[in-house]
Short mmCIF file of C-alpha atoms in Angstrom, two decimals:
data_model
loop_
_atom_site.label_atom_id
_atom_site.label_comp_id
_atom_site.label_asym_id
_atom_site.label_seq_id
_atom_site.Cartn_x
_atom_site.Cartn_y
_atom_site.Cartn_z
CA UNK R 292 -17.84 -27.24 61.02
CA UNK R 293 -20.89 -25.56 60.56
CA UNK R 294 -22.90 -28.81 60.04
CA UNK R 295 -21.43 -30.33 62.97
CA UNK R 296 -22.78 -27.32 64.98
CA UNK R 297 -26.10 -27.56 63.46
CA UNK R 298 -26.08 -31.65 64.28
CA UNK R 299 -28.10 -32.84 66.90
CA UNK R 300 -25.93 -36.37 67.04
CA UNK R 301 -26.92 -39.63 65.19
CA UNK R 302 -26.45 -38.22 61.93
CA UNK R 303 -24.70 -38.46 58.69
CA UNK R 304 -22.58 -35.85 57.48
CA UNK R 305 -21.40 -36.39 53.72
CA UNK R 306 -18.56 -34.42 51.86
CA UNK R 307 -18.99 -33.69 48.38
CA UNK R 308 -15.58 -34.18 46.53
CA UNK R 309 -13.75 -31.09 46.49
CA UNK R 310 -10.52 -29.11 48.35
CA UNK R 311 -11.17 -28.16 52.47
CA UNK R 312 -8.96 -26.14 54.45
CA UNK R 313 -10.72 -27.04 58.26
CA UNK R 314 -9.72 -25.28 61.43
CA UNK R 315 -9.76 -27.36 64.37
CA UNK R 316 -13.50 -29.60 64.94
CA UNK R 317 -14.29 -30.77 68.20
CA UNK R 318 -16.54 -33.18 68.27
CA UNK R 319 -18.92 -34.08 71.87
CA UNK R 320 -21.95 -36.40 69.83
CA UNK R 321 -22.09 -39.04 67.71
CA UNK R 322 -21.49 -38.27 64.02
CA UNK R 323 -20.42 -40.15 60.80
CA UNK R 324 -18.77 -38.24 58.03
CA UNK R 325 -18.62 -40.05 54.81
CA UNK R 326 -17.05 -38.22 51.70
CA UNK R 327 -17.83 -38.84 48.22
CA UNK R 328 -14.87 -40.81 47.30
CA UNK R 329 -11.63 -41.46 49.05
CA UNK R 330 -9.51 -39.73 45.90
CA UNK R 331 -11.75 -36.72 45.61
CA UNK R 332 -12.43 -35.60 49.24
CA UNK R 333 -8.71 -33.42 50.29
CA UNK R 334 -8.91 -32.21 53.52
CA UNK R 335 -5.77 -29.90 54.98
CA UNK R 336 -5.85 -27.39 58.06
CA UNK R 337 -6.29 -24.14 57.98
CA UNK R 338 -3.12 -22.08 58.90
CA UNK R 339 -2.73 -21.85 62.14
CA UNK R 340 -4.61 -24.83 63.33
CA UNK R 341 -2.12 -26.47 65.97
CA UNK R 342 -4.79 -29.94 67.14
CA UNK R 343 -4.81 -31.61 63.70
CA UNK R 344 -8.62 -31.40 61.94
CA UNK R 345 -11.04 -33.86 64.22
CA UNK R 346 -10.69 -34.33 67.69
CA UNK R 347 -12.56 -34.84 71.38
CA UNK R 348 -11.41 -32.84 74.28
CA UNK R 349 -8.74 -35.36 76.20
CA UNK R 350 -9.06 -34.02 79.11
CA UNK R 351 -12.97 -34.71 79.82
CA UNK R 352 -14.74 -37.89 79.02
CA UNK R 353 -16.82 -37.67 76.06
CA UNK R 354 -19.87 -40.20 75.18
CA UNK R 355 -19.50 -40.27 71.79
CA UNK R 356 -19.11 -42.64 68.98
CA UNK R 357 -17.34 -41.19 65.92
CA UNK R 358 -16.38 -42.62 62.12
CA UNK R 359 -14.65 -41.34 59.31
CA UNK R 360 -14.87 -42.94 55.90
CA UNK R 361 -13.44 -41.71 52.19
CA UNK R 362 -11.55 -39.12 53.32
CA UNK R 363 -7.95 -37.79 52.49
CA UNK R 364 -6.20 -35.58 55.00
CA UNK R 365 -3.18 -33.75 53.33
CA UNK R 366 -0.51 -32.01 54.27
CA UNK R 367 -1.64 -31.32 57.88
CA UNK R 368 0.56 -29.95 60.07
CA UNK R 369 0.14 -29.87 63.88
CA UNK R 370 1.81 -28.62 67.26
CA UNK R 371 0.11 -29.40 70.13
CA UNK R 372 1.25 -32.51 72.01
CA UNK R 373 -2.12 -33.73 72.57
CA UNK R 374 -3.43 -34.09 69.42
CA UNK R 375 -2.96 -36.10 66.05
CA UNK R 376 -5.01 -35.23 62.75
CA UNK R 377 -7.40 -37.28 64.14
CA UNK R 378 -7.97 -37.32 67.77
CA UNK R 379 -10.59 -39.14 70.05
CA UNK R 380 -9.97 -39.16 72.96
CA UNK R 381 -12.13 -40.69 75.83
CA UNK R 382 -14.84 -41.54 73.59
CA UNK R 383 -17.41 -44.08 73.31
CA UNK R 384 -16.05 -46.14 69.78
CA UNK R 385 -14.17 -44.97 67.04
CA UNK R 386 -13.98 -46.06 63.19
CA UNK R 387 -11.56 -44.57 60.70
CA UNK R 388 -12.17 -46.74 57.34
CA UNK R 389 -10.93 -46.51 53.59
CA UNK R 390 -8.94 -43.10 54.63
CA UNK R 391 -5.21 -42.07 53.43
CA UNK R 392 -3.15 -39.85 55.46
CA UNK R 393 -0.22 -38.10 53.07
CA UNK R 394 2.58 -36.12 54.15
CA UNK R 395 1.22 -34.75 57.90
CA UNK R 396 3.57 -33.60 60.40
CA UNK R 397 3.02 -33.12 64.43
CA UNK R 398 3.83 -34.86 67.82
CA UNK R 399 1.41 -37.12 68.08
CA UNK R 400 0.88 -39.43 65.06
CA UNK R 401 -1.92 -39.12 62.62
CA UNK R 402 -4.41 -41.08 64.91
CA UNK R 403 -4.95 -40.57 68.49
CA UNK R 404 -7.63 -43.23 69.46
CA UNK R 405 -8.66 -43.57 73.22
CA UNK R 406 -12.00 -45.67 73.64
CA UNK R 407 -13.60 -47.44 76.19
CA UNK R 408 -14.94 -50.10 73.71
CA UNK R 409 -13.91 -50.31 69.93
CA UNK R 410 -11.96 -48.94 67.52
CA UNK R 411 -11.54 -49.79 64.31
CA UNK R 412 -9.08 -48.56 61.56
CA UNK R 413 -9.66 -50.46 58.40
CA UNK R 414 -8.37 -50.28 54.99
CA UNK R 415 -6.34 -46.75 55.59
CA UNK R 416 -3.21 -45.45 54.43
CA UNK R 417 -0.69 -43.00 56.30
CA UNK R 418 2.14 -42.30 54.26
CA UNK R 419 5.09 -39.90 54.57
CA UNK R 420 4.18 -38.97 58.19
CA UNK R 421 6.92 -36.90 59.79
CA UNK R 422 6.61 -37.14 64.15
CA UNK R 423 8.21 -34.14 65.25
CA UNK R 424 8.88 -35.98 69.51
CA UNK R 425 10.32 -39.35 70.53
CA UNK R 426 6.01 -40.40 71.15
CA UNK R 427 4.83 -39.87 67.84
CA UNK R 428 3.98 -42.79 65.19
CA UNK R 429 1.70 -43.38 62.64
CA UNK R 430 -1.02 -44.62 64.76
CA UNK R 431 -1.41 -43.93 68.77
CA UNK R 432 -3.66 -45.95 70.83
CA UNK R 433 -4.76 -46.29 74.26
CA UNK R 434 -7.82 -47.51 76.37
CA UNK R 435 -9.92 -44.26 78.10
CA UNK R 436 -9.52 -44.16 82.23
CA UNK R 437 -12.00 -46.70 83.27
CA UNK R 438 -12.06 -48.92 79.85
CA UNK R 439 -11.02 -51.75 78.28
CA UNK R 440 -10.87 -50.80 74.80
CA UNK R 441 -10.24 -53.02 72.11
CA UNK R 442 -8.57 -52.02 68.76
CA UNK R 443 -9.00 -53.52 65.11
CA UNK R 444 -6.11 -52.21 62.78
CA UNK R 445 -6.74 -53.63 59.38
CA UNK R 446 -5.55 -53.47 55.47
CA UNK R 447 -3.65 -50.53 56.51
CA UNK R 448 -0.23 -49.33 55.54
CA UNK R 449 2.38 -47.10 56.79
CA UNK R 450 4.77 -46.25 54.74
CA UNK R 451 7.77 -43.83 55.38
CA UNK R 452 6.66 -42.61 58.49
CA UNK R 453 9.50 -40.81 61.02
CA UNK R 454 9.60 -39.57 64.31
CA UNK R 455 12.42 -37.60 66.45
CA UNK R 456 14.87 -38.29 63.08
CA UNK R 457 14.51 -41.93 62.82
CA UNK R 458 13.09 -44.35 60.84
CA UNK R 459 9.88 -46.33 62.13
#
């Protein structure tokens, strides 16, 4: 979080492989963060953190464009409606490539995209997501007040995800 603060938009963040424990990050500019390798880069929240790890505020329009590539989320857990691990809402574009989701819990899925152009999740894995309400799912997605987004889901699986006790 501290190199998202000291970002003035446009840029790159990478990860270096390793373990993170991240309290909630809001982003409001345009960032990429791009970790070393998919297997190496484990990101889970800190305790305590009820949005999930990335997100844009829903209720305000933010002109952003966010992506997220190489990254493993793990063992996430969430309470807040709103929210999924990753969470853009009202934003520019979105991209969420080569990135595996394992065992995450919370209402709203593991990705919350709401875009008034593109997004794009490509070559990702969510597995052994657990929806704790009758609206969550492995993947959410919705076009921001005034948009017509478009969405590109691609080479991605879900596997054993549940929500509200059943199957999906």
């Amino acid at each position: 979080s501290i190199a998202v603060g000291a970002a003035k938009g446009g840029e790159t963040i990478f990860i270096k492989n390793g373990e993170y424990e991240s309290s909630q990050i809001t982003l409001t500019k345009n960032l990429k963060f791009v970790g070393e390798s998919r297997e190496g880069v484990l990101i889970t929240a800190v305790s305590g953190n009820n949005k999930g790890i990335f997100y844009t505020p829903l209720s305000n329009a933010v002109v952003c464009s966010c992506s997220f590539e190489n990254l493993t989320f793990h063992d996430v857990v969430y309470t807040s409606n709103s929210y999924a691990v990753i969470s853009m809402g009202r934003i520019t574009s979105a991209e969420i490539k080569d990135c595996t989701f394992i065992n995450c819990k919370g209402p709203a899925g593991t990705i919350q995209l709401q875009t008034s152009t593109t997004g794009v999740i490509d070559n990702c894995i969510i597995k052994n997501f657990i929806g704790t309400s009758s609206v969550s799912g492995g993947i959410n997605l919705g076009t921001s007040p005034g948009g017509y987004g478009y969405y590109y889901v691609r080479n991605t699986i879900i596997d054993n995800t549940t929500y509200a006790g059943s199957a999906t």
